[in-house]
Amino acid sequence: MSVLLIDIGNTRIKWQTRQRGEILAEGHVDKNKAPHYAWPDSIDEVAVSSVSTNEELRELFNARYGNRLRWIANPVEGHAGFHHCYAEPKRLGVDRWLAMLGARAVFNDDLLVVDAGTALTLDLLDKTNQHLGGYIVPGIQMAQRALFGGTDRVRPFSDEQHDTNLAPGKSTVACVKAGVLHQQVALVKSVAENHKDFRLVVTGGDGAQLADWLDSGYYPNLIFDGMELLCAG
Ligand SMILES: Nc1ncnc2c1ncn2[C@@H]1O[C@H](COP(=O)(O)OP(=O)(O)O)[C@@H](O)[C@H]1O
Ligand SMILES: CC(C)(COP(=O)(O)O)[C@@H](O)C(=O)NCCC(=O)O
Ligand SMILES: [K+]
């Protein structure tokens, strides 16, 4: 049984094809290029998780995959021993929920699941699968854009591009890049410090960059792992 797993985030679409847990192929595409993208076809089942309300994409995948398609827009309440803490569980981002399910498949510990995408999310899941809550802040790109877009003189000067690290910046761009990265690393460290027994697990498009500055592994496939588990029942 082959499955196509598609994760629609606020910035881009990621996909993988899998057979019994083995990754056969993967890719990513900007949302606006999705209609003209060469989507895999010889597939038994397709699951799409989406945090973006996008009827065009839904119609696209519906037309392409018909009754093979399962659309996951919200966490499934009462799923396999997972306990929500939101009064309205459907409001929890389905990507956060799937990343927690995916992380649980790998680790039995208390978990701090960090997803560095458009937004940076941090979620605490204890050993009994009780979601204790989390944090949402702008992700790296969004935080930088807020500064460049919301001020007159903090500009993305093209003659100031360079590698990013946590050292104090010596140009506008360096100050913004180092500042935003430092802020994100410091937030994760601070939450981890307050939950010392929780294992830190990092995923998301900017997760590898973040994990470099943290005492943590990078697990790029947590959302897909969660989706595959959900599809398996
Ligand atoms: N090939 C890529 N294309 C676009 N963004 C990328 C790519 N590789 C890494 N990134 C980073 O990943 C971030 C998006 O992460 P992702 O987890 O895909 O977000 P979302 O799920 O919110 O769409 C971007 O802000 C960018 O910094
Ligand atoms: C927080 C998010 C925007 C993160 O999305 P992403 O960065 O992966 O695009 C998404 O999980 C979402 O829309 N959540 C709904 C609100 C909530 O989780 O409470
Ligand atoms: K995220």
XYZ file of N, CA and C and ligand atoms in Angstrom:
746
model
N 0.853 -1.213 0.000
C 0.000 0.000 0.000
C 0.885 1.257 0.000
N 0.825 2.066 -1.037
C 1.636 3.286 -1.078
C 0.769 4.488 -0.706
N 1.369 5.404 0.041
C 0.636 6.616 0.429
C 1.409 7.854 -0.002
N 0.663 8.846 -0.425
C 1.231 10.174 -0.673
C 0.786 11.055 0.489
N 1.763 11.624 1.196
C 1.479 12.502 2.338
C 1.826 13.924 1.929
N 0.874 14.830 2.095
C 1.091 16.223 1.676
C 0.836 17.136 2.868
N 1.799 18.001 3.152
C 1.697 18.916 4.303
C 1.661 20.348 3.767
N 0.482 20.973 3.870
C 0.348 22.357 3.396
C 0.544 23.295 4.580
N 1.658 24.005 4.587
C 1.921 24.988 5.634
C 1.511 26.372 5.147
N 1.832 27.388 5.924
C 1.497 28.751 5.496
C 2.481 29.282 4.461
N 3.658 28.672 4.360
C 4.649 29.134 3.381
C 4.727 28.219 2.169
N 4.800 26.909 2.378
C 5.003 26.013 1.235
C 4.388 24.638 1.491
N 4.342 23.864 0.424
C 3.788 22.512 0.490
C 4.952 21.522 0.464
N 4.937 20.584 1.386
C 5.939 19.511 1.402
C 5.216 18.192 1.150
N 5.860 17.234 0.476
C 5.211 15.929 0.273
C 6.219 14.794 0.353
N 5.697 13.623 0.667
C 6.489 12.382 0.638
C 5.593 11.258 0.143
N 6.169 10.312 -0.603
C 5.472 9.048 -0.825
C 6.151 8.008 0.060
N 5.330 7.134 0.646
C 5.843 6.118 1.573
C 5.165 4.772 1.327
N 5.886 3.743 1.677
C 5.330 2.401 1.676
C 5.791 1.733 2.962
N 4.841 1.392 3.822
C 5.147 0.775 5.126
C 6.293 1.495 5.827
N 6.177 2.803 5.961
C 7.151 3.568 6.733
C 8.396 3.972 5.961
N 8.628 3.342 4.818
C 9.826 3.688 4.042
C 9.522 4.862 3.107
N 10.413 5.856 3.119
C 10.217 7.022 2.247
C 10.691 6.666 0.842
N 9.779 6.779 -0.140
C 10.139 6.425 -1.518
C 10.585 7.657 -2.300
N 9.926 8.767 -2.074
C 10.261 10.010 -2.784
C 9.744 11.176 -1.959
N 10.299 12.363 -2.191
C 9.815 13.548 -1.463
C 10.118 14.805 -2.247
N 9.427 15.884 -1.882
C 9.673 17.144 -2.557
C 8.942 18.280 -1.861
N 9.100 19.467 -2.419
C 8.364 20.621 -1.894
C 8.085 21.590 -3.023
N 7.043 22.393 -2.843
C 6.652 23.321 -3.901
C 5.952 24.531 -3.270
N 6.153 25.702 -3.871
C 5.425 26.893 -3.414
C 3.943 26.706 -3.713
N 3.101 27.269 -2.857
C 1.663 27.048 -3.033
C 1.152 27.528 -4.384
N 1.697 28.653 -4.865
C 1.189 29.189 -6.145
C 1.618 28.350 -7.355
N 2.606 27.483 -7.158
C 3.046 26.624 -8.273
C 2.373 25.249 -8.237
N 1.575 24.998 -7.202
C 0.985 23.666 -7.010
C 0.148 23.180 -8.197
N -0.658 24.057 -8.848
C -1.498 23.563 -9.954
C -0.686 22.997 -11.116
N 0.529 23.461 -11.316
C 1.320 23.011 -12.473
C 2.424 22.035 -12.072
N 2.347 21.524 -10.868
C 3.397 20.657 -10.340
C 3.136 19.204 -10.753
N 4.214 18.450 -10.973
C 4.076 17.042 -11.376
C 3.837 16.172 -10.138
N 2.597 16.142 -9.660
C 2.265 15.376 -8.446
C 2.323 13.873 -8.736
N 2.839 13.077 -7.798
C 2.879 11.632 -7.999
C 1.475 11.094 -8.255
N 1.377 10.052 -9.065
C 0.051 9.558 -9.434
C -0.236 8.114 -9.032
N 0.733 7.204 -9.245
C 0.447 5.790 -8.961
C 0.522 5.541 -7.463
N -0.556 5.909 -6.779
C -0.571 5.943 -5.318
C -1.897 5.375 -4.850
N -1.870 4.580 -3.760
C -3.130 3.980 -3.291
C -3.964 4.946 -2.458
N -3.263 5.717 -1.581
C -3.977 6.636 -0.691
C -3.248 7.962 -0.650
N -4.016 9.038 -0.451
C -3.403 10.361 -0.338
C -3.957 11.033 0.913
N -3.064 11.562 1.747
C -3.518 12.315 2.914
C -2.933 13.714 2.836
N -3.783 14.700 3.070
C -3.323 16.091 3.046
C -3.605 16.712 4.403
N -2.584 17.262 5.034
C -2.826 18.055 6.237
C -2.618 19.509 5.867
N -3.546 20.355 6.309
C -3.461 21.755 5.889
C -3.806 22.703 7.019
N -2.916 23.666 7.259
C -3.236 24.739 8.215
C -3.684 25.981 7.471
N -3.745 25.880 6.132
C -4.181 27.071 5.401
C -5.536 26.790 4.759
N -6.433 27.771 4.847
C -7.760 27.636 4.263
C -7.632 28.006 2.801
N -7.583 27.013 1.943
C -7.299 27.288 0.539
C -8.167 26.361 -0.313
N -9.322 26.893 -0.738
C -10.283 26.076 -1.492
C -9.702 25.614 -2.821
N -8.855 26.460 -3.432
C -8.260 26.090 -4.725
C -7.431 24.817 -4.602
N -6.614 24.769 -3.526
C -5.778 23.587 -3.333
C -6.639 22.365 -3.043
N -7.691 22.578 -2.277
C -8.567 21.452 -1.947
C -9.198 20.901 -3.227
N -9.659 21.812 -4.096
C -10.264 21.374 -5.365
C -9.233 20.679 -6.250
N -8.016 21.232 -6.263
C -6.950 20.632 -7.063
C -6.721 19.168 -6.672
N -6.558 18.939 -5.361
C -6.266 17.568 -4.919
C -7.491 16.664 -5.024
N -8.674 17.247 -4.827
C -9.900 16.472 -4.999
C -10.034 15.988 -6.433
N -9.783 16.903 -7.375
C -9.935 16.559 -8.789
C -8.913 15.491 -9.173
N -7.722 15.595 -8.602
C -6.642 14.707 -8.990
C -6.761 13.319 -8.369
N -7.157 13.277 -7.101
C -7.093 11.995 -6.385
C -8.460 11.422 -5.990
N -9.526 12.217 -6.136
C -10.888 11.702 -5.903
C -11.019 10.983 -4.574
N -11.571 9.761 -4.617
C -11.862 9.076 -3.349
C -10.625 8.457 -2.689
N -9.442 8.659 -3.288
C -8.214 8.228 -2.591
C -7.787 9.269 -1.549
N -8.439 10.449 -1.600
C -7.971 11.592 -0.796
C -8.580 11.635 0.597
N -7.723 11.869 1.595
C -8.197 12.166 2.959
C -7.667 13.540 3.339
N -8.569 14.462 3.638
C -8.179 15.844 3.936
C -8.209 16.044 5.444
N -7.078 16.406 6.034
C -6.995 16.567 7.498
C -6.773 18.046 7.813
N -7.842 18.733 8.144
C -7.735 20.170 8.411
C -7.648 20.469 9.900
N -8.106 19.511 10.724
C -8.143 19.733 12.177
C -7.671 18.476 12.899
N -7.216 18.652 14.148
C -6.924 17.462 14.940
C -8.185 16.609 15.060
N -7.991 15.298 15.096
C -9.122 14.385 15.270
C -9.306 14.184 16.773
N -10.435 14.648 17.289
C -10.672 14.546 18.739
C -10.786 13.087 19.159
N -10.208 12.770 20.315
C -10.325 11.414 20.863
C -9.436 10.403 20.164
N -8.466 10.894 19.370
C -7.612 9.953 18.648
C -6.602 9.270 19.584
N -6.566 7.961 19.523
C -5.551 7.100 20.146
C -4.885 7.652 21.407
N -5.681 7.936 22.407
C -5.105 8.279 23.708
C -4.490 9.666 23.802
N -4.679 10.504 22.778
C -4.148 11.865 22.855
C -5.162 12.747 23.589
N -4.685 13.476 24.608
C -5.601 14.317 25.386
C -5.341 15.790 25.080
N -6.350 16.448 24.561
C -6.219 17.878 24.241
C -6.333 18.733 25.495
N -5.701 19.916 25.449
C -5.891 20.866 26.548
C -6.701 22.079 26.095
N -6.880 22.252 24.778
C -7.710 23.365 24.306
C -9.180 23.074 24.629
N -9.912 24.108 25.052
C -11.359 23.939 25.213
C -12.002 23.646 23.858
N -11.410 24.204 22.786
C -11.875 23.956 21.414
C -10.745 23.244 20.659
N -10.623 21.920 20.789
C -9.480 21.210 20.195
C -9.302 21.460 18.703
N -10.378 21.750 17.986
C -10.252 21.979 16.538
C -9.447 23.232 16.223
N -9.300 24.098 17.201
C -8.528 25.328 16.957
C -7.026 25.091 17.007
N -6.611 23.983 17.570
C -5.176 23.665 17.604
C -4.723 23.346 16.179
N -3.632 23.946 15.740
C -3.123 23.694 14.387
C -2.884 22.206 14.168
N -3.412 21.710 13.036
C -3.289 20.274 12.783
C -1.819 19.870 12.640
N -0.969 20.807 12.190
C 0.464 20.490 12.061
C 1.112 20.300 13.434
N 0.665 21.084 14.422
C 1.205 20.934 15.783
C 0.814 19.575 16.345
N -0.453 19.225 16.121
C -0.959 17.942 16.624
C -0.233 16.770 15.956
N -0.093 16.841 14.640
C 0.568 15.745 13.912
C 2.041 15.631 14.306
N 2.692 16.771 14.518
C 4.107 16.722 14.930
C 4.235 16.055 16.298
N 3.281 16.323 17.192
C 3.306 15.646 18.506
C 3.075 14.144 18.344
N 2.107 13.766 17.501
C 1.874 12.330 17.260
C 3.122 11.681 16.675
N 3.738 12.370 15.733
C 4.939 11.838 15.085
C 6.085 11.692 16.067
N 6.244 12.674 16.934
C 7.332 12.624 17.929
C 7.089 11.493 18.927
N 5.829 11.298 19.284
C 5.487 10.223 20.233
C 5.833 8.849 19.651
N 5.747 8.728 18.335
C 6.073 7.444 17.698
C 7.557 7.120 17.848
N 8.374 8.143 18.042
C 9.828 7.934 18.155
C 10.265 7.853 19.619
N 9.653 8.672 20.481
C 10.118 8.783 21.874
C 8.990 8.538 22.873
N 9.318 7.881 24.000
C 8.323 7.655 25.057
C 8.341 8.740 26.127
N 9.331 9.639 26.071
C 9.529 10.614 27.154
C 8.457 11.715 27.152
N 8.541 12.569 28.184
C 7.877 13.871 28.122
C 8.567 14.634 26.996
N 7.782 15.334 26.168
C 8.351 15.932 24.962
C 8.101 17.433 24.857
N 9.109 18.135 24.384
C 8.937 19.537 23.968
C 9.150 19.549 22.457
N 8.039 19.687 21.705
C 8.091 19.593 20.246
C 8.115 21.001 19.661
N 9.175 21.297 18.923
C 9.364 22.634 18.353
C 9.275 22.542 16.832
N 8.371 23.325 16.239
C 8.206 23.323 14.777
C 8.535 24.722 14.256
N 9.684 24.821 13.577
C 10.155 26.127 13.091
C 9.754 26.304 11.629
N 8.547 26.809 11.405
C 8.055 27.069 10.058
C 7.737 28.543 9.908
N 6.629 28.846 9.250
C 6.185 30.232 9.122
C 6.080 30.852 10.511
N 5.442 30.101 11.394
C 5.452 30.451 12.816
C 6.380 29.478 13.531
N 6.894 29.902 14.685
C 7.641 28.982 15.549
C 6.666 28.519 16.630
N 6.429 27.205 16.683
C 5.528 26.697 17.719
C 6.293 25.777 18.656
N 5.926 25.829 19.931
C 6.523 24.949 20.946
C 5.376 24.271 21.668
N 5.411 22.954 21.773
C 4.323 22.225 22.420
C 4.852 21.212 23.414
N 4.204 21.169 24.570
C 4.597 20.252 25.636
C 3.616 19.092 25.693
N 4.152 17.892 25.566
C 3.334 16.676 25.592
C 3.925 15.753 26.650
N 3.118 15.422 27.674
C 3.708 14.558 28.710
C 3.582 13.079 28.336
N 4.167 12.241 29.164
C 4.238 10.800 28.864
C 2.874 10.152 28.678
N 1.848 10.744 29.329
C 0.506 10.141 29.223
C -0.218 10.651 27.979
N 0.489 11.377 27.125
C -0.092 11.983 25.913
C -1.073 13.101 26.228
N -0.874 13.728 27.394
C -1.633 14.951 27.698
C -0.867 16.141 27.101
N -1.537 16.879 26.214
C -0.952 18.122 25.707
C -1.067 19.167 26.812
N 0.083 19.676 27.267
C 0.063 20.617 28.388
C -0.088 22.055 27.912
N 0.037 22.275 26.586
C -0.074 23.624 26.045
C 1.172 23.975 25.258
N 1.210 25.213 24.787
C 2.364 25.583 23.965
C 2.517 27.076 23.778
N 3.316 27.416 22.800
C 3.631 28.813 22.496
C 3.656 28.986 20.981
N 3.192 30.157 20.512
C 3.271 30.489 19.082
C 3.905 31.872 18.963
N 4.984 31.962 18.202
C 5.588 33.276 17.913
C 5.922 33.320 16.417
N 6.171 34.510 15.857
C 6.548 34.566 14.443
C 7.812 33.752 14.184
N 7.859 33.072 13.034
C 9.056 32.345 12.639
C 10.141 33.308 12.150
N 11.286 32.738 11.806
C 12.460 33.550 11.453
C 12.150 34.533 10.309
N 11.588 34.009 9.219
C 11.343 34.883 8.061
C 10.286 35.939 8.386
N 9.240 35.514 9.066
C 8.154 36.441 9.393
C 8.630 37.556 10.321
N 9.465 37.197 11.291
C 9.984 38.196 12.231
C 10.879 39.202 11.497
N 11.692 38.699 10.560
C 12.555 39.607 9.786
C 11.707 40.539 8.922
N 10.683 39.941 8.257
C 9.808 40.756 7.389
C 9.097 41.835 8.191
N 8.703 41.513 9.434
C 8.005 42.496 10.272
C 8.898 43.712 10.490
N 10.191 43.490 10.698
C 11.120 44.599 10.917
C 11.349 45.401 9.636
N 11.584 44.660 8.523
C 11.850 45.358 7.255
C 10.604 46.107 6.765
N 9.418 45.538 7.073
C 8.175 46.149 6.585
C 7.610 47.201 7.522
N 7.971 47.156 8.786
C 7.316 48.013 9.764
C 8.158 49.191 10.231
N 9.332 49.375 9.611
C 10.188 50.510 9.984
C 10.645 51.212 8.705
N 11.119 52.422 8.842
C 11.625 53.144 7.660
C 13.054 52.750 7.324
N 13.874 52.533 8.352
C 15.309 52.466 8.065
C 15.980 51.134 8.382
N 15.200 50.198 8.876
C 15.743 48.830 8.973
C 15.467 48.198 7.619
N 16.471 48.198 6.749
C 16.281 47.770 5.357
C 17.105 46.505 5.088
N 16.620 45.646 4.145
C 17.394 44.445 3.797
C 18.495 44.770 2.790
N 19.410 45.673 3.168
C 20.471 46.137 2.263
C 21.180 44.953 1.600
N 21.191 44.944 0.263
C 21.728 43.760 -0.437
C 23.250 43.670 -0.321
N 23.919 44.764 0.013
C 25.380 44.686 0.175
C 25.776 44.244 1.592
N 24.776 43.829 2.384
C 25.080 43.422 3.763
C 24.792 41.947 4.028
N 24.560 41.140 2.953
C 24.232 39.729 3.173
C 25.462 38.957 3.671
N 25.244 38.007 4.556
C 26.343 37.170 5.071
C 25.757 36.047 5.900
N 26.591 35.119 6.319
C 26.111 34.008 7.146
C 25.582 34.522 8.480
N 24.599 33.803 9.002
C 24.013 34.236 10.268
C 24.589 33.441 11.434
N 24.950 34.140 12.505
C 25.237 33.452 13.763
C 24.727 34.325 14.903
N 25.045 33.933 16.136
C 24.445 34.640 17.275
C 25.272 35.836 17.744
N 26.424 36.071 17.103
C 27.288 37.184 17.525
C 26.587 38.516 17.240
N 26.872 39.553 18.049
C 26.245 40.860 17.816
C 26.513 41.326 16.389
N 25.452 41.855 15.708
C 25.602 42.291 14.328
C 26.379 43.592 14.218
N 27.041 43.757 13.071
C 27.777 45.002 12.831
C 27.265 45.711 11.587
N 26.074 45.351 11.140
C 25.380 46.064 10.072
C 23.893 45.878 10.340
N 23.043 46.604 9.617
C 21.603 46.491 9.858
C 21.129 45.054 9.644
N 21.480 44.488 8.487
C 21.018 43.140 8.174
C 21.557 42.134 9.190
N 22.835 42.286 9.552
C 23.428 41.366 10.532
C 22.719 41.475 11.879
N 22.375 42.709 12.287
C 21.675 42.896 13.573
C 20.308 42.225 13.552
N 19.599 42.370 12.419
C 18.264 41.766 12.318
C 18.389 40.243 12.331
N 19.283 39.726 11.488
C 19.384 38.265 11.378
C 19.847 37.634 12.686
N 20.891 38.206 13.277
C 21.402 37.654 14.540
C 20.371 37.857 15.651
N 19.693 38.998 15.623
C 18.708 39.300 16.667
C 17.544 38.320 16.638
N 17.005 38.094 15.437
C 15.854 37.194 15.310
C 16.256 35.764 15.678
N 17.408 35.323 15.163
C 17.847 33.956 15.474
C 18.083 33.794 16.979
N 18.750 34.799 17.566
C 19.033 34.765 19.004
C 17.738 34.691 19.803
N 16.746 35.473 19.362
C 15.457 35.500 20.052
C 14.791 34.119 20.020
N 14.857 33.473 18.848
C 14.215 32.165 18.710
C 14.944 31.108 19.546
N 16.262 31.116 19.457
C 17.053 30.157 20.232
C 16.806 30.369 21.734
N 16.783 31.640 22.139
C 16.611 31.953 23.567
C 15.235 31.506 24.057
N 14.208 31.681 23.229
C 12.870 31.244 23.630
C 12.847 29.732 23.851
N 13.390 28.995 22.884
C 13.374 27.536 23.009
C 14.168 27.117 24.250
N 15.342 27.733 24.434
C 16.173 27.379 25.601
C 15.441 27.671 26.904
N 14.742 28.789 26.933
C 14.061 29.188 28.153
C 12.918 28.231 28.481
N 12.130 27.848 27.468
C 11.037 26.902 27.719
C 11.620 25.536 28.110
N 12.712 25.141 27.436
C 13.350 23.861 27.767
C 13.888 23.888 29.207
N 14.436 25.030 29.613
C 14.977 25.193 30.967
C 13.861 25.050 32.013
N 12.662 25.542 31.665
C 11.520 25.431 32.583
C 10.919 24.027 32.602
N 11.327 23.194 31.651
C 10.805 21.818 31.581
C 11.986 20.868 31.355
N 12.839 20.799 32.370
C 14.140 20.137 32.220
C 14.036 18.658 31.855
N 12.925 18.016 32.262
C 12.817 16.582 31.987
C 12.203 16.286 30.625
N 11.862 17.321 29.888
C 11.225 17.105 28.594
C 12.283 17.016 27.498
N 12.152 15.997 26.671
C 13.098 15.841 25.561
C 12.750 16.833 24.454
N 13.776 17.557 24.017
C 13.574 18.574 22.979
C 13.683 17.935 21.596
N 12.635 18.129 20.794
C 12.612 17.571 19.430
C 12.259 18.707 18.480
N 13.088 18.909 17.455
C 12.910 20.061 16.573
C 12.588 19.604 15.151
N 11.588 20.250 14.544
C 11.246 19.968 13.156
C 10.982 21.292 12.423
N 10.563 21.219 11.147
C 10.191 22.427 10.394
C 11.308 22.927 9.491
N 10.913 23.736 8.506
C 11.829 24.217 7.468
C 13.046 24.958 8.008
N 12.864 25.686 9.121
C 14.002 26.390 9.730
C 14.553 25.635 10.939
N 14.086 24.401 11.113
C 14.459 23.641 12.303
C 15.919 23.232 12.343
N 16.492 22.922 11.163
C 17.894 22.480 11.146
C 18.793 23.616 11.623
N 18.476 24.829 11.133
C 19.256 26.013 11.527
C 19.144 26.259 13.036
N 17.931 26.092 13.555
C 17.699 26.318 14.985
C 18.399 25.249 15.829
N 18.276 23.994 15.374
C 18.841 22.873 16.147
C 20.351 22.996 16.276
N 20.990 23.655 15.296
C 22.439 23.861 15.362
C 22.850 24.602 16.635
N 21.925 25.429 17.153
C 22.256 26.256 18.320
C 21.655 25.708 19.604
N 21.042 24.507 19.488
C 20.368 23.927 20.644
C 20.936 22.534 20.908
N 20.723 22.062 22.123
C 21.145 20.708 22.445
C 19.999 19.775 22.042
N 19.870 19.566 20.739
C 18.709 18.803 20.283
C 18.970 18.196 18.917
N 18.228 17.140 18.614
C 18.288 16.580 17.271
C 17.293 17.298 16.373
N 17.457 17.098 15.054
C 16.522 17.659 14.074
C 15.787 16.499 13.414
N 14.471 16.547 13.455
C 13.634 15.460 12.919
C 12.708 16.045 11.852
N 13.141 16.064 10.586
C 12.392 16.796 9.561
C 11.035 16.182 9.213
N 10.807 14.921 9.610
C 9.614 14.220 9.103
C 8.493 14.033 10.107
N 8.505 14.768 11.217
C 7.535 14.473 12.284
C 6.087 14.585 11.820
N 5.781 15.592 11.004
C 4.388 15.758 10.560
C 3.986 14.594 9.660
N 4.894 14.182 8.771
C 4.603 13.026 7.913
C 4.453 11.754 8.750
N 5.316 11.600 9.770
C 5.213 10.422 10.642
C 3.832 10.394 11.308
N 3.390 11.565 11.780
C 2.076 11.655 12.426
C 0.957 11.330 11.443
N 1.088 11.833 10.213
C 0.059 11.569 9.198
C -0.003 10.081 8.873
N 1.165 9.471 8.744
C 1.171 8.053 8.379
C 0.525 7.220 9.486
N 0.825 7.586 10.748
C 0.202 6.886 11.877
C -1.309 7.040 11.866
N -1.745 8.274 11.599
C -3.182 8.558 11.575
C -3.859 7.733 10.483
N -3.236 7.668 9.316
C -3.818 6.912 8.194
C -3.873 5.417 8.517
N -2.846 4.955 9.273
C -2.814 3.531 9.607
C -3.882 3.194 10.642
N -4.491 4.236 11.253
C -5.562 4.025 12.241
C -4.989 4.155 13.612
N 13.587 25.122 -0.183
C 12.986 25.971 0.651
N 12.016 26.792 0.194
C 11.406 27.658 1.037
N 11.708 27.760 2.339
C 12.664 26.976 2.843
C 13.339 26.032 2.027
N 14.217 25.362 2.811
C 14.094 25.859 4.057
N 13.182 26.858 4.074
C 12.817 27.623 5.269
O 11.673 26.979 5.778
C 10.748 27.952 6.221
C 9.365 27.391 6.069
O 9.294 26.230 6.840
P 8.109 25.231 6.659
O 8.212 24.254 7.771
O 8.046 24.705 5.285
O 6.888 26.242 6.898
P 5.337 26.075 6.733
O 5.028 24.663 7.178
O 4.797 27.099 7.635
O 4.991 26.313 5.296
C 10.983 29.175 5.372
O 10.704 30.303 6.126
C 12.469 29.076 5.004
O 13.256 29.872 5.859
C 0.573 28.198 14.467
C 0.469 27.843 12.994
C 0.189 29.092 12.193
C 1.803 27.230 12.541
O 1.730 26.989 11.144
P 3.006 26.883 10.184
O 4.107 27.693 10.753
O 3.394 25.415 10.169
O 2.553 27.309 8.832
C -0.631 26.739 12.767
O -0.386 25.647 13.582
C -2.006 27.274 13.018
O -2.607 27.910 12.177
N -2.559 27.021 14.239
C -3.884 27.413 14.604
C -3.890 28.101 15.932
C -3.407 27.242 17.084
O -2.647 26.275 16.892
O -3.806 27.543 18.229
K 5.213 25.857 12.653
